[in-house]
């Protein structure tokens, strides 16, 4: 194997390996359970409970969640095999790119752009759904939502900092 190829492979594999090892080490014994409590993803739900929603607003939000869940299930069932094939093709392209004798920067850029486009598409859809749900709120509730969210983010940041210090000191 050429030394340049070894360097490229080492530059790619080493951060991935170390990143995975540190992620497992940081996670502790329950690392597979993910974030819990107030600081987990989707903390808006806890904030929404503090907004004194009317029964009509609660019903509307419940309908939206139910519709989103049904859409996700239908979309999953309908497109599962196609997405699986797409992931496998993407993985094969990446493997071919990484294991080639010469690094093809143009192909790497194209592959990275496809990944970014997919992620952007998912994020836009998620933002659209959040917008729809937040549009149920009154202007006063929106102001309160922002305040509560800022408080929650600050608390979560402090908790994360304490966990990082605890982990760093041990």
Coordinates of C-alpha atoms in Angstrom, one line a residue:
X1 CA 0.0 0.0 0.0
X2 CA 1.3 3.4 -0.9
X3 CA 2.3 5.7 2.0
X4 CA -0.1 8.4 0.8
X5 CA -3.0 6.0 0.8
X6 CA -2.0 4.9 4.3
X7 CA -1.9 8.5 5.6
X8 CA -5.3 9.2 4.1
X9 CA -6.9 6.1 5.5
X10 CA -5.3 6.8 8.9
X11 CA -6.6 10.4 8.8
X12 CA -10.1 9.2 8.2
X13 CA -10.2 6.1 10.4
X14 CA -8.4 7.4 13.4
X15 CA -10.8 10.3 14.3
X16 CA -13.8 7.9 13.7
X17 CA -12.3 5.3 16.0
X18 CA -11.3 7.7 18.7
X19 CA -14.7 9.5 18.5
X20 CA -16.6 6.3 18.9
X21 CA -14.4 5.2 21.8
X22 CA -14.8 8.5 23.6
X23 CA -18.6 8.5 23.0
X24 CA -18.9 5.0 24.6
X25 CA -16.6 6.0 27.5
X26 CA -18.6 9.2 28.2
X27 CA -21.9 7.4 28.0
X28 CA -21.3 5.2 31.0
X29 CA -23.3 2.1 31.6
X30 CA -26.5 3.5 30.3
X31 CA -25.0 5.1 27.2
X32 CA -27.5 3.3 24.9
X33 CA -30.5 5.0 26.5
X34 CA -29.7 8.4 25.3
X35 CA -30.3 11.8 27.0
X36 CA -33.0 11.7 29.6
X37 CA -35.0 14.2 31.6
X38 CA -35.5 17.8 30.8
X39 CA -32.5 18.2 28.6
X40 CA -33.4 15.6 26.1
X41 CA -34.4 16.4 22.5
X42 CA -38.0 17.5 22.2
X43 CA -38.0 19.5 25.4
X44 CA -40.7 21.8 23.9
X45 CA -43.3 19.4 25.1
X46 CA -42.4 20.1 28.8
X47 CA -42.3 23.8 28.0
X48 CA -45.7 23.6 26.3
X49 CA -47.2 22.2 29.5
X50 CA -46.2 25.4 31.3
X51 CA -48.1 27.7 28.9
X52 CA -51.6 27.3 30.3
X53 CA -52.9 26.0 26.9
X54 CA -56.7 26.1 26.4
X55 CA -58.5 22.8 25.8
X56 CA -58.9 23.7 22.1
X57 CA -55.1 24.3 21.8
X58 CA -54.3 21.0 23.6
X59 CA -56.7 19.2 21.2
X60 CA -55.2 20.9 18.1
X61 CA -51.7 19.9 19.2
X62 CA -52.8 16.4 20.0
X63 CA -54.3 16.1 16.5
X64 CA -51.1 17.5 14.9
X65 CA -48.9 15.0 16.9
X66 CA -51.2 12.1 15.9
X67 CA -51.2 13.2 12.2
X68 CA -47.4 13.5 12.2
X69 CA -47.0 10.1 13.8
X70 CA -49.4 8.6 11.2
X71 CA -47.5 10.3 8.4
X72 CA -44.2 9.0 9.7
X73 CA -45.4 5.5 10.0
X74 CA -46.9 5.6 6.5
X75 CA -43.7 7.2 5.1
X76 CA -41.6 4.6 6.8
X77 CA -43.6 1.6 5.5
X78 CA -43.8 3.1 2.0
X79 CA -40.2 4.1 1.5
X80 CA -38.2 1.8 3.9
X81 CA -36.7 -0.5 1.2
X82 CA -35.9 2.4 -1.1
X83 CA -34.1 4.3 1.7
X84 CA -32.3 1.1 2.7
X85 CA -31.0 0.6 -0.8
X86 CA -30.1 4.3 -1.0
X87 CA -28.0 4.0 2.2
X88 CA -26.3 0.9 0.9
X89 CA -25.4 2.6 -2.4
X90 CA -24.1 5.6 -0.5
X91 CA -22.0 3.4 1.8
X92 CA -20.6 1.6 -1.3
X93 CA -19.7 4.9 -2.9
X94 CA -18.0 6.0 0.2
X95 CA -16.1 2.8 0.6
X96 CA -15.0 2.9 -3.1
X97 CA -13.9 6.5 -2.6
X98 CA -11.9 5.8 0.6
X99 CA -10.3 2.6 -0.7
X100 CA -9.3 3.9 -4.2
X101 CA -5.7 4.3 -5.1
X102 CA -6.1 8.0 -5.6
X103 CA -8.4 10.3 -3.6
X104 CA -11.0 11.9 -5.9
X105 CA -11.8 15.2 -4.2
X106 CA -14.6 16.0 -6.7
X107 CA -16.4 12.8 -6.0
X108 CA -15.9 13.3 -2.2
X109 CA -17.5 16.8 -2.6
X110 CA -20.4 15.4 -4.5
X111 CA -21.0 12.7 -1.9
X112 CA -20.8 15.2 0.9
X113 CA -23.2 17.6 -0.9
X114 CA -25.8 14.8 -1.2
X115 CA -25.4 14.1 2.6
X116 CA -25.8 17.8 3.4
X117 CA -28.8 18.1 1.1
X118 CA -30.6 15.2 2.8
X119 CA -29.9 16.6 6.2
X120 CA -31.1 20.0 5.2
X121 CA -34.3 18.5 3.8
X122 CA -35.0 16.7 7.0
X123 CA -34.3 19.8 9.1
X124 CA -36.6 21.9 7.0
X125 CA -39.4 19.4 7.4
X126 CA -38.9 19.3 11.1
X127 CA -38.9 23.1 11.3
X128 CA -42.1 23.3 9.3
X129 CA -43.8 20.9 11.7
X130 CA -42.6 22.9 14.7
X131 CA -43.8 26.1 13.1
X132 CA -47.2 24.6 12.6
X133 CA -47.4 23.5 16.2
X134 CA -46.2 26.9 17.5
X135 CA -48.7 28.7 15.3
X136 CA -51.4 27.4 17.7
X137 CA -50.0 29.6 20.5
X138 CA -51.2 33.2 21.2
X139 CA -48.6 36.0 20.9
X140 CA -48.4 36.1 24.7
X141 CA -47.8 32.3 24.9
X142 CA -45.1 32.6 22.2
X143 CA -43.3 35.2 24.3
X144 CA -43.6 32.9 27.4
X145 CA -42.4 29.9 25.3
X146 CA -39.2 31.8 24.3
X147 CA -38.6 32.7 27.9
X148 CA -39.1 29.2 29.2
X149 CA -37.0 27.7 26.4
X150 CA -34.1 30.1 27.3
X151 CA -34.3 29.2 30.9
X152 CA -34.3 25.5 30.1
X153 CA -31.4 25.9 27.7
X154 CA -29.4 27.7 30.4
X155 CA -30.2 25.0 33.0
X156 CA -29.2 22.2 30.5
X157 CA -26.0 24.0 29.7
X158 CA -25.1 24.2 33.3
X159 CA -25.9 20.5 33.8
X160 CA -23.8 19.6 30.8
X161 CA -21.0 21.6 32.1
X162 CA -21.1 19.9 35.5
X163 CA -21.2 16.5 33.8
X164 CA -18.3 17.4 31.7
X165 CA -16.3 18.6 34.7
X166 CA -17.2 15.5 36.6
X167 CA -16.2 13.3 33.7
X168 CA -13.0 15.3 33.1
X169 CA -11.9 15.0 36.7
X170 CA -12.4 11.3 37.0

